[in-house]
Amino acid sequence: MASSKLSTILSSLLPLALCTIAFAFAITATISREWAVRHNYSEPEADWSQANLIRTETRSPFVVCGTVGETYVCTQYTGSGSCKSLAALDDNQDATYGDERLCQQIHWAGRLAVASTTFIGIGFGIALCMSLVATLALLSPAVLQAEDTDEQRGTTTDPKMESNVVVTQRRRPRPHRKQKYLSPMAPYINALLVAVLITGAILYVLAQFYGVLAFVQSAPDNGAFAAYGGNTAPGEAKYMGPWIQGKALSVYGSVAWFAAVLTALSAAWVWRLPSGRQSPL
């Protein structure tokens, strides 16, 4: 009985554990500056190596960094407002800082990332409450007494009584023990949990999509670099690599939405949904 109860309690905590991972990585990805990175070298392209790497530039939906003269400057953005990337660093050169298209994609990536993190955060709060309530219900004296009663009933040796019990259970399935001590609204709260987590996961996938468009596809000089096999922008020394995906865009964001999907699936498996399906745990 002890091992079974421990297994059930751990199962009830599984959605919370997965949602904690999703929320932590969503926050980390959203506030990180490493959505895109570009390496600058002290030697021309033919001699690029880690030995002559002098600086790594970063960009994110809320931080745009660039070199003004000899100074490396990072400008903070908000998640909303008008598109002002052309004047972000007091420089109107589209070839350096991007145009209105890039700015629009950056803002969409940022807004979607914030929206996704918000939904996953709401899911984390719901999962925390559901896990605590389920765990406390499983440890309550009423549930323990019910389990003892069930065990005593299971020790009967009368074939007629056993047959009657089997027939009764087949005709009218008994609700799972732990469900009897949860709120009648629990299935609907669980459905809300699944909905907000799936929504959060979809939003972060869209944020990654706009992030790739903005920081990899639309980033200045990336097109020339891909088309001509190097940085051929007029007047630019061939010391700068292309903009590529950083850890926040490729790793942290992916872990966030994938963990959110796993949380939704585990919540649908561990706890009841409004359809009336009983939890197998």
Coordinates of C-alpha atoms in Angstrom, one line a residue:
M1 CA 0.0 0.0 0.0
A2 CA 2.8 2.4 0.9
S3 CA 4.5 2.0 -2.5
S4 CA 1.2 2.4 -4.3
K5 CA 0.4 5.6 -2.5
L6 CA 3.9 7.0 -3.1
S7 CA 3.6 6.2 -6.8
T8 CA 0.2 8.0 -6.9
I9 CA 1.6 11.0 -5.1
L10 CA 4.5 11.2 -7.5
S11 CA 2.2 11.0 -10.4
S12 CA 0.1 13.9 -9.1
L13 CA 3.3 16.0 -8.8
L14 CA 4.4 15.1 -12.4
P15 CA 2.5 17.9 -14.1
L16 CA 3.9 20.4 -11.6
A17 CA 7.4 19.3 -12.3
L18 CA 7.1 19.5 -16.0
C19 CA 5.3 22.9 -15.8
T20 CA 8.1 24.3 -13.6
I21 CA 10.6 23.4 -16.3
A22 CA 8.4 25.0 -19.0
F23 CA 7.9 28.2 -17.1
A24 CA 11.6 28.5 -16.1
F25 CA 12.8 28.1 -19.7
A26 CA 10.1 30.4 -21.1
I27 CA 11.3 33.2 -18.8
T28 CA 14.9 32.5 -19.5
A29 CA 14.3 32.5 -23.3
T30 CA 12.2 35.7 -23.2
I31 CA 14.7 37.8 -21.2
S32 CA 17.8 36.4 -22.8
R33 CA 19.9 38.5 -25.2
E34 CA 21.0 35.4 -27.1
W35 CA 18.2 35.1 -29.6
A36 CA 20.8 35.7 -32.4
V37 CA 24.6 36.0 -32.2
R38 CA 27.3 37.2 -34.6
H39 CA 31.0 36.6 -34.2
N40 CA 33.5 39.3 -35.0
Y41 CA 37.1 38.4 -35.8
S42 CA 40.4 40.2 -35.9
E43 CA 41.3 38.5 -39.2
P44 CA 39.7 38.3 -42.6
E45 CA 37.2 35.5 -43.3
A46 CA 39.7 33.1 -44.7
D47 CA 41.5 33.1 -41.3
W48 CA 38.5 32.9 -39.0
S49 CA 39.0 30.8 -35.9
Q50 CA 38.3 30.8 -32.1
A51 CA 41.9 32.1 -31.6
N52 CA 41.1 35.4 -33.4
L53 CA 37.5 35.9 -32.2
I54 CA 37.4 39.4 -30.6
R55 CA 33.7 39.9 -29.9
T56 CA 30.3 38.2 -30.1
E57 CA 27.3 40.5 -30.7
T58 CA 23.8 39.5 -29.6
R59 CA 20.2 40.5 -30.4
S60 CA 16.8 39.7 -28.9
P61 CA 13.3 41.1 -29.2
F62 CA 14.1 43.5 -26.3
V63 CA 17.8 44.2 -26.8
V64 CA 19.4 45.3 -30.0
C65 CA 23.1 45.7 -30.0
G66 CA 25.5 47.2 -32.5
T67 CA 28.8 49.0 -32.9
V68 CA 28.8 52.8 -33.1
G69 CA 32.3 53.8 -34.0
E70 CA 34.4 51.9 -31.6
T71 CA 31.7 51.6 -29.0
Y72 CA 29.5 48.5 -28.6
V73 CA 26.0 49.8 -27.7
C74 CA 22.9 47.9 -26.6
T75 CA 19.5 49.5 -26.7
Q76 CA 16.5 48.3 -24.6
Y77 CA 13.1 47.9 -26.3
T78 CA 9.6 47.5 -24.8
G79 CA 7.2 44.9 -25.9
S80 CA 4.9 47.4 -27.6
G81 CA 4.9 50.8 -29.1
S82 CA 5.8 52.3 -32.5
C83 CA 8.5 50.9 -34.7
K84 CA 11.7 52.9 -34.1
S85 CA 14.5 50.5 -35.0
L86 CA 15.9 52.9 -37.6
A87 CA 16.8 55.4 -34.9
A88 CA 17.5 52.9 -32.2
L89 CA 21.2 53.7 -32.1
D90 CA 21.0 57.2 -33.6
D91 CA 21.9 55.8 -37.0
N92 CA 19.6 55.6 -40.0
Q93 CA 21.6 53.2 -42.1
D94 CA 19.3 50.3 -43.0
A95 CA 22.3 48.1 -43.9
T96 CA 23.5 48.3 -40.4
Y97 CA 20.4 48.2 -38.1
G98 CA 17.6 47.0 -40.4
D99 CA 14.4 48.5 -41.8
E100 CA 10.8 48.6 -40.8
R101 CA 10.2 45.0 -41.9
L102 CA 12.9 43.8 -39.4
C103 CA 11.4 46.0 -36.7
Q104 CA 7.9 44.6 -37.2
Q105 CA 9.2 41.0 -37.0
I106 CA 11.2 41.8 -33.9
H107 CA 8.1 43.3 -32.2
W108 CA 6.0 40.3 -33.1
A109 CA 8.6 37.9 -31.8
G110 CA 8.8 39.7 -28.5
R111 CA 5.0 40.1 -28.0
L112 CA 4.4 36.4 -28.8
A113 CA 7.2 35.4 -26.4
V114 CA 5.7 37.5 -23.6
A115 CA 2.2 36.2 -24.3
S116 CA 3.5 32.6 -24.3
T117 CA 5.3 33.1 -21.0
T118 CA 2.2 34.6 -19.5
F119 CA 0.0 31.6 -20.5
I120 CA 2.6 29.1 -19.3
G121 CA 2.9 31.1 -16.0
I122 CA -0.9 30.8 -15.6
G123 CA -0.6 27.1 -16.2
F124 CA 2.1 26.9 -13.6
G125 CA -0.1 28.5 -11.0
I126 CA -3.0 26.1 -11.9
A127 CA -0.7 23.1 -11.8
L128 CA 0.7 24.1 -8.5
C129 CA -2.8 24.4 -7.0
M130 CA -4.0 21.1 -8.5
S131 CA -0.9 19.2 -7.4
L132 CA -1.2 20.5 -3.8
V133 CA -4.9 19.8 -3.6
A134 CA -4.5 16.3 -5.0
T135 CA -1.5 15.5 -2.7
L136 CA -3.3 16.7 0.4
A137 CA -6.4 14.8 -0.6
L138 CA -4.4 11.6 -1.0
L139 CA -2.9 12.1 2.5
S140 CA -6.2 13.0 4.2
P141 CA -7.5 10.7 6.9
A142 CA -10.7 10.1 4.9
V143 CA -8.8 8.7 2.0
L144 CA -6.6 6.6 4.3
Q145 CA -9.7 5.2 6.0
A146 CA -11.3 4.4 2.7
E147 CA -8.3 2.5 1.5
D148 CA -8.3 0.5 4.7
T149 CA -11.9 -0.3 4.2
D150 CA -11.3 -1.3 0.6
E151 CA -8.5 -3.6 1.7
Q152 CA -10.7 -5.2 4.4
R153 CA -13.4 -5.8 1.8
G154 CA -10.9 -7.3 -0.5
T155 CA -10.0 -10.0 2.0
T156 CA -13.4 -11.8 1.8
T157 CA -13.3 -15.5 0.9
D158 CA -17.0 -15.9 0.2
P159 CA -17.4 -16.7 -3.6
K160 CA -20.9 -15.2 -3.6
M161 CA -19.8 -12.0 -2.1
E162 CA -16.9 -11.8 -4.5
S163 CA -19.2 -12.4 -7.5
N164 CA -21.7 -9.8 -6.3
V165 CA -18.9 -7.3 -5.9
V166 CA -17.6 -7.9 -9.4
V167 CA -21.1 -7.7 -10.9
T168 CA -21.8 -4.4 -9.0
Q169 CA -18.5 -2.9 -10.2
R170 CA -19.2 -3.8 -13.8
R171 CA -22.6 -2.3 -13.7
R172 CA -21.6 0.9 -11.9
P173 CA -18.0 1.8 -12.0
R174 CA -16.8 3.4 -8.8
P175 CA -15.1 6.7 -9.0
H176 CA -11.4 6.8 -8.3
R177 CA -10.8 7.3 -4.6
K178 CA -8.8 10.5 -4.8
Q179 CA -11.4 12.1 -7.1
K180 CA -14.1 11.9 -4.4
Y181 CA -12.3 14.4 -2.2
L182 CA -11.5 17.0 -5.0
S183 CA -13.8 19.8 -6.0
P184 CA -16.5 19.1 -8.6
M185 CA -14.9 21.9 -10.6
A186 CA -11.5 20.1 -10.7
P187 CA -12.2 18.5 -14.2
Y188 CA -13.0 21.9 -15.6
I189 CA -9.9 23.5 -14.0
N190 CA -7.8 20.7 -15.5
A191 CA -9.3 21.4 -18.9
L192 CA -8.4 25.1 -18.4
L193 CA -4.8 24.0 -17.5
V194 CA -4.5 21.9 -20.7
A195 CA -5.9 24.8 -22.8
V196 CA -3.6 27.5 -21.5
L197 CA -0.5 25.3 -21.8
I198 CA -1.3 24.3 -25.3
T199 CA -1.9 27.9 -26.2
G200 CA 1.4 28.9 -24.6
A201 CA 3.2 26.3 -26.5
I202 CA 1.8 27.4 -29.8
L203 CA 2.6 31.0 -29.1
Y204 CA 6.2 30.2 -28.4
V205 CA 6.5 28.2 -31.6
L206 CA 5.2 31.4 -33.4
A207 CA 7.6 33.5 -31.5
Q208 CA 10.5 31.3 -32.7
F209 CA 9.2 31.6 -36.2
Y210 CA 9.2 35.4 -36.1
G211 CA 12.5 35.3 -34.3
V212 CA 14.1 33.4 -37.1
L213 CA 12.6 35.7 -39.7
A214 CA 13.8 38.8 -37.9
F215 CA 17.2 37.8 -36.5
V216 CA 18.4 35.4 -39.2
Q217 CA 16.5 36.0 -42.4
S218 CA 16.0 39.7 -42.3
A219 CA 19.1 40.7 -40.3
P220 CA 21.3 43.1 -42.3
D221 CA 24.0 41.6 -44.4
N222 CA 22.8 38.0 -43.9
G223 CA 21.4 37.9 -47.4
A224 CA 24.6 39.1 -48.9
F225 CA 26.6 36.7 -46.8
A226 CA 24.5 33.7 -48.0
A227 CA 24.4 34.8 -51.6
Y228 CA 28.1 35.7 -52.1
G229 CA 29.7 33.3 -49.6
G230 CA 30.8 36.1 -47.3
N231 CA 30.2 39.6 -46.0
T232 CA 30.3 41.7 -49.2
A233 CA 28.5 44.9 -47.8
P234 CA 30.1 48.0 -49.4
G235 CA 32.7 49.5 -47.1
E236 CA 32.6 46.7 -44.6
A237 CA 35.7 44.7 -43.7
K238 CA 35.2 41.0 -44.0
Y239 CA 35.6 40.4 -40.2
M240 CA 32.0 39.8 -39.3
G241 CA 30.3 36.5 -39.5
P242 CA 26.6 36.0 -40.3
W243 CA 23.8 36.3 -37.7
I244 CA 22.9 32.8 -36.5
Q245 CA 20.4 31.5 -33.9
G246 CA 21.4 31.8 -30.3
K247 CA 20.7 29.5 -27.4
A248 CA 17.5 31.4 -26.4
L249 CA 15.9 31.1 -29.8
S250 CA 16.9 27.5 -30.7
V251 CA 17.2 25.7 -27.3
Y252 CA 15.5 27.6 -24.4
G253 CA 12.4 28.4 -26.4
S254 CA 12.1 24.9 -27.7
V255 CA 12.4 23.3 -24.2
A256 CA 9.8 25.8 -23.0
W257 CA 7.0 24.8 -25.5
F258 CA 7.9 21.1 -25.5
A259 CA 7.7 20.9 -21.7
A260 CA 4.4 22.8 -21.8
V261 CA 3.0 20.2 -24.2
L262 CA 4.3 17.4 -22.0
T263 CA 2.6 19.1 -19.0
A264 CA -0.7 19.3 -20.8
L265 CA -0.5 15.6 -21.7
S266 CA 0.4 14.5 -18.2
A267 CA -2.3 16.6 -16.7
A268 CA -4.9 15.1 -19.0
W269 CA -3.6 11.6 -18.0
V270 CA -3.3 12.1 -14.2
W271 CA -6.4 14.2 -13.5
R272 CA -10.0 13.9 -14.8
L273 CA -11.3 16.0 -17.7
P274 CA -15.0 17.1 -18.1
S275 CA -15.7 14.1 -20.3
G276 CA -15.9 12.0 -17.2
R277 CA -12.9 9.8 -18.0
Q278 CA -11.4 8.5 -14.8
S279 CA -7.7 8.9 -14.1
P280 CA -5.9 5.5 -14.3
L281 CA -3.7 6.5 -11.4

